[in-house]
Coordinates of C-alpha atoms in Angstrom, one line a residue:
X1 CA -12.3 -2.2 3.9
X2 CA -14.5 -3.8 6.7
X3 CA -11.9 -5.0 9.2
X4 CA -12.6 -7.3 12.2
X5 CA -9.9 -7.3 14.5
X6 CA -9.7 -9.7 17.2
X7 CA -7.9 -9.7 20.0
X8 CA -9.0 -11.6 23.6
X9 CA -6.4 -9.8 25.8
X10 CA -8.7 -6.6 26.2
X11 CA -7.3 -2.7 25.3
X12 CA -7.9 -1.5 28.8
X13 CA -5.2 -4.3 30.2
X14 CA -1.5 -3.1 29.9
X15 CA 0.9 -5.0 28.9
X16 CA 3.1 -5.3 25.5
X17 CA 0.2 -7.2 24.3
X18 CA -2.2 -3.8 23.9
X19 CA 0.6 -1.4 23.5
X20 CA 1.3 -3.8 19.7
X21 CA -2.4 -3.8 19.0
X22 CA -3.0 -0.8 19.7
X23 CA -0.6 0.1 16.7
X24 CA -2.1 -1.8 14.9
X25 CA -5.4 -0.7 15.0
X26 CA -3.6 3.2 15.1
X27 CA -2.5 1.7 11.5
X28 CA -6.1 0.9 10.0
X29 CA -7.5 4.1 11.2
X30 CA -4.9 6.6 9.5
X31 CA -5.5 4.2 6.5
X32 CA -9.4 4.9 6.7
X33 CA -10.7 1.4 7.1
X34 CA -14.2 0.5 8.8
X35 CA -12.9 -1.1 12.1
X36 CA -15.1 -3.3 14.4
X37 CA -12.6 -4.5 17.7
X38 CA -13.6 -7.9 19.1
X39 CA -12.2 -8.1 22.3
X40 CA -13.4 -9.6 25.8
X41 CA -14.8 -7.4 28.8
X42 CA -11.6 -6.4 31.0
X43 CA -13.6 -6.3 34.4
X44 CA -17.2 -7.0 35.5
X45 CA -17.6 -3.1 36.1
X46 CA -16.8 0.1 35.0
X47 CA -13.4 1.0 36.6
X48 CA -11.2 0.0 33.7
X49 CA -10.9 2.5 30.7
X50 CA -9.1 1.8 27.1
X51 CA -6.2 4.2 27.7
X52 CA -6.3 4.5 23.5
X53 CA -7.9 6.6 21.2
X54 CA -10.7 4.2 20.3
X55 CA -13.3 6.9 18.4
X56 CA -14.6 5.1 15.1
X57 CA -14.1 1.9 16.1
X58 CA -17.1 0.0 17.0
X59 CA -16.3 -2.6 20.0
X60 CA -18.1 -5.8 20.4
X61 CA -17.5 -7.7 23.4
X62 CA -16.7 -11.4 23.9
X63 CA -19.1 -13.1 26.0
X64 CA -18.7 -14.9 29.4
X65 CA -16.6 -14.4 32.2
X66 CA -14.4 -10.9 32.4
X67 CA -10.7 -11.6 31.2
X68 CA -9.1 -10.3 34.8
X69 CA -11.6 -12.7 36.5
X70 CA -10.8 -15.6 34.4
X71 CA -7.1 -15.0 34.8
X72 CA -6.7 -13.8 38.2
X73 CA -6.4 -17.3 40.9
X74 CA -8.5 -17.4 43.5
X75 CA -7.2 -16.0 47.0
X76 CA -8.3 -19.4 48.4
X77 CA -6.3 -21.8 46.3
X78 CA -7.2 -25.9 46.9
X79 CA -5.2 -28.8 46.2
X80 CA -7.5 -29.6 43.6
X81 CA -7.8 -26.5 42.2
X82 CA -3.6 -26.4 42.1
X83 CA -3.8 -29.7 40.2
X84 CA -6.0 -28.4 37.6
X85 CA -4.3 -25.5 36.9
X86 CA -0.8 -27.6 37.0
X87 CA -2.5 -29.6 34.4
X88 CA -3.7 -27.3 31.9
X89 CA -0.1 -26.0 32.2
X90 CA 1.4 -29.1 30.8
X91 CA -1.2 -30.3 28.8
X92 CA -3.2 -27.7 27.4
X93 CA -2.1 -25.9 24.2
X94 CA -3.8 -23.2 24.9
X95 CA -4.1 -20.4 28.0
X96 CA -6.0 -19.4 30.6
X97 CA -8.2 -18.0 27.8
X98 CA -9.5 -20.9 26.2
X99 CA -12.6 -21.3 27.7
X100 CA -13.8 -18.0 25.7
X101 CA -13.8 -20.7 22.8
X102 CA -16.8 -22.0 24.2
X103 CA -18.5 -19.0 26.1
X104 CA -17.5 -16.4 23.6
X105 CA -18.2 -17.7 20.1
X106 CA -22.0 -16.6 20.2
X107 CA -21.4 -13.2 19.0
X108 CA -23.8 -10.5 17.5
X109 CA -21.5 -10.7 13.6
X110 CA -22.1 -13.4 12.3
X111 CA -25.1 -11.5 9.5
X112 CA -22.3 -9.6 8.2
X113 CA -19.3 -9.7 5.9
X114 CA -16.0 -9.1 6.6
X115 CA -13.4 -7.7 3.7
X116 CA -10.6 -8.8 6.0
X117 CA -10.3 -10.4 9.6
X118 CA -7.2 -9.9 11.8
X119 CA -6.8 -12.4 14.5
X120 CA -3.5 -11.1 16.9
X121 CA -1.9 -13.4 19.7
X122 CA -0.4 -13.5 22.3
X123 CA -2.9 -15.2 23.5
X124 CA -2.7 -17.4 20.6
X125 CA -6.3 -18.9 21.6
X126 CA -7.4 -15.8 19.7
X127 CA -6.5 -17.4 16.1
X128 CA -8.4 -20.8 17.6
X129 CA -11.4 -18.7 18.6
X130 CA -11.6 -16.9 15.1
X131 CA -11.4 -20.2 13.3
X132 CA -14.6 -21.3 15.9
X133 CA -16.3 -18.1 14.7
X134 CA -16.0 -19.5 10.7
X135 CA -17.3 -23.0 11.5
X136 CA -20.4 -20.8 12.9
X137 CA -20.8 -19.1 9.7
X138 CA -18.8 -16.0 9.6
X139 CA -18.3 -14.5 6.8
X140 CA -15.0 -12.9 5.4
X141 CA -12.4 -12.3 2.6
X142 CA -9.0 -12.8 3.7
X143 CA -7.9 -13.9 7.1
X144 CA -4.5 -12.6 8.8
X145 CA -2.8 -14.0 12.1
X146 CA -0.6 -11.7 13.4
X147 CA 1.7 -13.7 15.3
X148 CA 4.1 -12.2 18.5
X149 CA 5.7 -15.2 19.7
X150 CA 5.5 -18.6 17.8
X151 CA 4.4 -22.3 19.7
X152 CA 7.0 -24.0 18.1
X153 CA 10.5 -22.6 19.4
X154 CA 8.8 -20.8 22.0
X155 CA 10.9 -20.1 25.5
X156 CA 8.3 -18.6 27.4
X157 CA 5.8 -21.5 27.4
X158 CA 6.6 -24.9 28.0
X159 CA 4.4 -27.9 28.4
X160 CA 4.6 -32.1 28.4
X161 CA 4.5 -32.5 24.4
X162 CA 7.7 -33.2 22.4
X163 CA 8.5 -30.0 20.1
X164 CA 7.0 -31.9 16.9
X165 CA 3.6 -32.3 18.0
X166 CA 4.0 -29.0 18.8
X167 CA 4.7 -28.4 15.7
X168 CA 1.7 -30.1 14.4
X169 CA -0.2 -27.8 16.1
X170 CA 0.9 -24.9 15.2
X171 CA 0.7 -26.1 11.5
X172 CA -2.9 -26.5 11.5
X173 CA -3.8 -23.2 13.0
X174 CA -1.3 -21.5 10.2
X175 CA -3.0 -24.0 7.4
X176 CA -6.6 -21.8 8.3
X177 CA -4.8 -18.3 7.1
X178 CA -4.2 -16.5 4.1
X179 CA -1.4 -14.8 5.4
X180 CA 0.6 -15.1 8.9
X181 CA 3.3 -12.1 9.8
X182 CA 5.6 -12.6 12.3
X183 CA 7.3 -9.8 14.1
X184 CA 11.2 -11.4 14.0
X185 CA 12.6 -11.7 10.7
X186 CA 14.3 -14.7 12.8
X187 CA 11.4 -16.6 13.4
X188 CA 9.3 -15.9 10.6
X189 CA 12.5 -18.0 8.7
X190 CA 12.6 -21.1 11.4
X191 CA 8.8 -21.3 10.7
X192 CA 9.0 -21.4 7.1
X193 CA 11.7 -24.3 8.1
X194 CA 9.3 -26.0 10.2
X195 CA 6.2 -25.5 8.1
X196 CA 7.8 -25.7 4.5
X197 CA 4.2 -26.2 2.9
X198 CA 3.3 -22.8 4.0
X199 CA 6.3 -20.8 3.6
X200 CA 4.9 -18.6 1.1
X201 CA 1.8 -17.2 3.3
X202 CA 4.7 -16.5 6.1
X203 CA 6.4 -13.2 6.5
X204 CA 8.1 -11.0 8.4
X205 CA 7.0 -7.4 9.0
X206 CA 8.1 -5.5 12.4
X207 CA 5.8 -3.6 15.3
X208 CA 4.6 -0.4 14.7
X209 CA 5.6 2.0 17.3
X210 CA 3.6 4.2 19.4
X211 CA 2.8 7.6 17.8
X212 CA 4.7 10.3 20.3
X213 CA 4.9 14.2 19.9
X214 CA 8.0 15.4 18.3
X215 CA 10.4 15.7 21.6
X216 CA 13.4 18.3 20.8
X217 CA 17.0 16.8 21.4
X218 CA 17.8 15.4 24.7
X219 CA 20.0 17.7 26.9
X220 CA 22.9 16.3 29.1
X221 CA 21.8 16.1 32.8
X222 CA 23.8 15.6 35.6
X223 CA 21.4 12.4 36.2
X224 CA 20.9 10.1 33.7
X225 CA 17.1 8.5 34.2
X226 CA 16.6 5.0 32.7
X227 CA 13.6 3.0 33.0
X228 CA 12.8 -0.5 32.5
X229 CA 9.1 -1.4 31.9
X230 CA 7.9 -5.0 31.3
X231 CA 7.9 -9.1 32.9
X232 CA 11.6 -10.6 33.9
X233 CA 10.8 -14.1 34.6
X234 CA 14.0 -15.3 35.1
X235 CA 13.7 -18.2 33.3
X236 CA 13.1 -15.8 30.1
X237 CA 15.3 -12.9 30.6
X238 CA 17.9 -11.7 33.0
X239 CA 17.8 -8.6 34.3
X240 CA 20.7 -9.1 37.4
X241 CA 23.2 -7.3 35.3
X242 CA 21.6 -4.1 34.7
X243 CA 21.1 -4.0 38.2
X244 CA 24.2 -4.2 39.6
X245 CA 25.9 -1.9 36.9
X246 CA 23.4 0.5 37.9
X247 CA 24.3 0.1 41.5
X248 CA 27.8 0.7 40.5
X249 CA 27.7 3.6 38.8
X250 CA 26.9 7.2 39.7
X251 CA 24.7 9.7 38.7
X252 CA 22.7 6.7 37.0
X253 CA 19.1 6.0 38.1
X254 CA 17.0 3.2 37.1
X255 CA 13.4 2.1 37.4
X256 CA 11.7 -1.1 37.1
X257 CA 8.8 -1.8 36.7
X258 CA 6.7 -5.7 36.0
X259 CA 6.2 -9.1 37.4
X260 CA 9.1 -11.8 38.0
X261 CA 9.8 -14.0 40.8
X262 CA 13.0 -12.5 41.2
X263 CA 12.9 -10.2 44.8
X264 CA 15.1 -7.5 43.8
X265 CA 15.6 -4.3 46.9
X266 CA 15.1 -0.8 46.0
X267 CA 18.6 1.3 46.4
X268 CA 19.1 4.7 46.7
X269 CA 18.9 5.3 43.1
X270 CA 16.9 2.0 41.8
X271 CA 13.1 2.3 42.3
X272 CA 11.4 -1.4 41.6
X273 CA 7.6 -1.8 41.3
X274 CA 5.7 -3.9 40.6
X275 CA 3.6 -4.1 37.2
X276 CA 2.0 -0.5 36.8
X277 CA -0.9 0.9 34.8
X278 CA -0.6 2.3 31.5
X279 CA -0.4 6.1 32.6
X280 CA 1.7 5.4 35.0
X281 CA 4.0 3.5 32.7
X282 CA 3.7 7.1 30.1
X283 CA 4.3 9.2 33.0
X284 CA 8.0 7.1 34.0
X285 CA 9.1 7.0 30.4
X286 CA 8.1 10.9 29.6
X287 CA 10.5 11.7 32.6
X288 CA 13.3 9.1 31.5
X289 CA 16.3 9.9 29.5
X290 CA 16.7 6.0 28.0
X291 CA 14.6 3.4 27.6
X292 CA 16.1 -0.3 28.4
X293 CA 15.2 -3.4 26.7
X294 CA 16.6 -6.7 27.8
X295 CA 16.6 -9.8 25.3
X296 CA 15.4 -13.1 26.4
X297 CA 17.8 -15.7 27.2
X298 CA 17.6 -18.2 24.4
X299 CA 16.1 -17.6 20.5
X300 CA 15.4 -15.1 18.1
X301 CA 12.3 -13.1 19.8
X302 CA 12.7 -9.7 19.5
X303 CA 11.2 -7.8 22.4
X304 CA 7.9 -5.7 21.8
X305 CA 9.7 -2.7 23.1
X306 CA 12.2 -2.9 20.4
X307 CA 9.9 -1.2 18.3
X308 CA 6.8 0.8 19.9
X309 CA 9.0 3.1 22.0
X310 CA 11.5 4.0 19.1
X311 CA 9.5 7.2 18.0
X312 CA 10.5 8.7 20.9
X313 CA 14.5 11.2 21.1
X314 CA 14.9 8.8 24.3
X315 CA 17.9 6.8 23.8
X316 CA 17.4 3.0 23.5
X317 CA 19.4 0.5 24.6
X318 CA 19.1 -3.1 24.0
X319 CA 20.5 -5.5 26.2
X320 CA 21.6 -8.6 23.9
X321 CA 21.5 -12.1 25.5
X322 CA 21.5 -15.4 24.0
X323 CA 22.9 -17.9 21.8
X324 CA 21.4 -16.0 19.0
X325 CA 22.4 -12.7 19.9
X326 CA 24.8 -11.9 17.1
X327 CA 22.0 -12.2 14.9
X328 CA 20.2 -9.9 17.0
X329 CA 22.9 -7.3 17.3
X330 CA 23.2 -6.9 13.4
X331 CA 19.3 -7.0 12.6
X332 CA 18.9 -4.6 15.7
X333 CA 22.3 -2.1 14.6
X334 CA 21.1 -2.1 11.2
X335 CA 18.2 0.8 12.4
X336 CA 20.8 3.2 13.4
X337 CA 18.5 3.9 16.4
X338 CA 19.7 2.2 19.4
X339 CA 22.3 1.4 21.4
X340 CA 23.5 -2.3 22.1
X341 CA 25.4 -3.9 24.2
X342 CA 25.6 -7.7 26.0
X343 CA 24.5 -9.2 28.8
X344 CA 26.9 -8.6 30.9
X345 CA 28.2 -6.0 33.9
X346 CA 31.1 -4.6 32.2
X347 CA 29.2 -3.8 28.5
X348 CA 26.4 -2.3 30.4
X349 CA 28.3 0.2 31.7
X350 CA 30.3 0.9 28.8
X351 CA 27.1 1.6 27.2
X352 CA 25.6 3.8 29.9
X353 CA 28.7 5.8 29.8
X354 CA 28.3 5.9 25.9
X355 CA 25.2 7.4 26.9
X356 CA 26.2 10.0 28.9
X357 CA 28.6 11.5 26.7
X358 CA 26.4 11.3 23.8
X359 CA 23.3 13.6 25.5
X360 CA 22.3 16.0 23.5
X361 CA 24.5 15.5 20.6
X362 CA 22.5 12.4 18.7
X363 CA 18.9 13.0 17.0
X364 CA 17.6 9.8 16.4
X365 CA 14.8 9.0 13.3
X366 CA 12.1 6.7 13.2
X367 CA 12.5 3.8 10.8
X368 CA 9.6 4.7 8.0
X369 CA 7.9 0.7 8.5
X370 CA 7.7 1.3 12.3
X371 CA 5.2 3.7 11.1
X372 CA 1.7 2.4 12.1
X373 CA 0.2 3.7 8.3
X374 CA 3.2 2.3 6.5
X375 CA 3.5 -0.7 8.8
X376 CA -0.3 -1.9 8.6
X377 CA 0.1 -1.4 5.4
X378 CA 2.4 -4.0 4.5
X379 CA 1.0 -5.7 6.9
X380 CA -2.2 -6.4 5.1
X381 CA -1.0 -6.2 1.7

């Protein structure tokens, strides 16, 4: 098939964001289909590079100003330019990306046909800016969002409008698909609740993971080397208690690495930096001995993490938090792949400790959907 995928968070930025549509696009390739990427320009030179194996793709930029300008504030910040942007916070459905719906929908593609188009958010002005690209005449077969978090039910946005005009709007961007996947069985079910007219073009299909070399079997050493890589806003997730049972333990180390507002100190064995390019980010994890995901504080969302980092031997563990995190615990347990615990001090040691005794003893197996062949594969079917 001729695919258009679009994305307008662009492959050379890291975040979970690229790391997910990356194995996506991983997906279509082993699957042999015709793949034209629609994404925006990163920077306004040459600097950046896609850190991905891109080769057979054919990449089409967005036009208009370069994604890192248009999201990056001016070191020179006015009151009215802090007005505006406390505005758009509260009143805008849409990111810092919307006004690529206006600059970017002149693109070279709309003389040719598409056998499939798949529109991926976060941001979710993505699905918005495809559905501006069919008013202009594109032409296509089937369209597919591929949704990370939802609008409606979503923690890590907020604005002024009540939850059911949000809900209104999410409805009519899900009314212009043939198909919407969600990566939570969770939430895929609360919006077929919320959206009961479209229920049937919902479903639930998980992240593919990153394709890794065959590792052998961990060996026990005397230092056991977590790393944490990823945002913790605290007003999402919490990330205090891993910290401090860090700092309590020995022969533990722990990096961290992303944005938050939280100030945490470096220790004599925790490292924190800020967020870090995508080699660097291989590099940490090739030399860690477990990778550390941390749940967010309310719902169902399921961490990108979760998935793309489970071909690895590393050992997993998931940090459950939440009202929902029952839920969680026997959706995430039923892989036989990582190790869980809560959100709290005590647990998090009890599962480092797990840890420790169990290097070297457990080989862990790659669930066959978090496959990106057998995963895009379901997704488009």
């Amino acid at each position: 098939m001729k695919v258009l995928f679009v994305t307008l968070f662009p492959l050379e930025n890291n975040t979970s964001v690229t790391i997910s549509n990356y194995g996506l696009l991983r997906g279509l390739q082993l699957l042999g289909h015709d793949i034209i990427l629609l994404m925006p320009y990163a920077s306004d030179d040459d600097t950046m590079q896609i850190p991905y194996d891109v080769s057979g793709m054919r990449i089409v930029r967005v036009d208009g100003i370069p994604f890192n300008q248009l999201r990056q504030a001016p070191k020179k910040q006015t009151i009215w330019y802090k007005i505006k942007r406390k505005w758009h916070k509260w009143f805008d459905f849409l990111d810092f990306t919307a006004p690529y719906l206006q600059s970017g929908t002149s693109v070279s593609l709309l003389d040719e046909h598409f056998d499939l188009i798949i529109s991926t958010s976060d941001p979710k002005t993505t699905h918005v800016f495809v559905k501006k690209l069919i008013n202009k005449g594109l032409s296509y077969g089937r369209w597919i969002q591929h949704w990370g978090d939802p609008m409606y039910g979503d923690i890590t946005r907020s604005n002024a409008y009540p939850s059911w005009i949000v809900k209104l709007y999410e409805r009519r961007i899900i009314k212009w698909a043939d198909k919407v996947v969600y990566v939570s069985p969770f939430t895929a079910d609360m919006l077929k609740q919320a959206h009961p007219q479209y229920a049937e073009k919902i479903h639930f299909v998980p992240l593919p993971c990153e394709e890794m070399e065959q590792t052998p079997l961990q060996e026990k050493t005397d230092l056991l080397k977590l790393v944490y890589m990823g945002d913790y806003s605290p007003s999402i997730r919490n990330i205090l208690p891993l910290y401090d049972a860090v700092k309590e333990l020995e022969g533990v180390q722990l990096t961290i690495a992303g944005i938050s507002s939280l100030k945490l100190d470096n220790t004599d064995h925790i490292t924190v930096l800020p967020r870090i390019p995508q080699t660097q980010c291989h590099q940490l994890e090739a030399e860690a001995d477990v990778s550390v995901t941390v749940c967010n504080l309310r719902g169902t969302q399921i961490p990108g993490k979760v998935y793309y980092a489970a071909a690895s031997q590393k050992h997993m563990l998931v940090i459950l938090d939440g009202d929902e995190k029952d839920k969680l615990r026997a959706y995430i347990e039923s892989f036989n792949r990582y190790i869980v615990c809560d959100n709290n001090v005590e647990s998090i040691k009890v599962a480092l400790k797990t840890i420790q005794s169990a290097q070297g003893k457990i080989e862990y197996k790659v669930p066959e959907i978090f496959l990106p062949k057998n995963n895009v594969r379901e997704v488009i079917s």
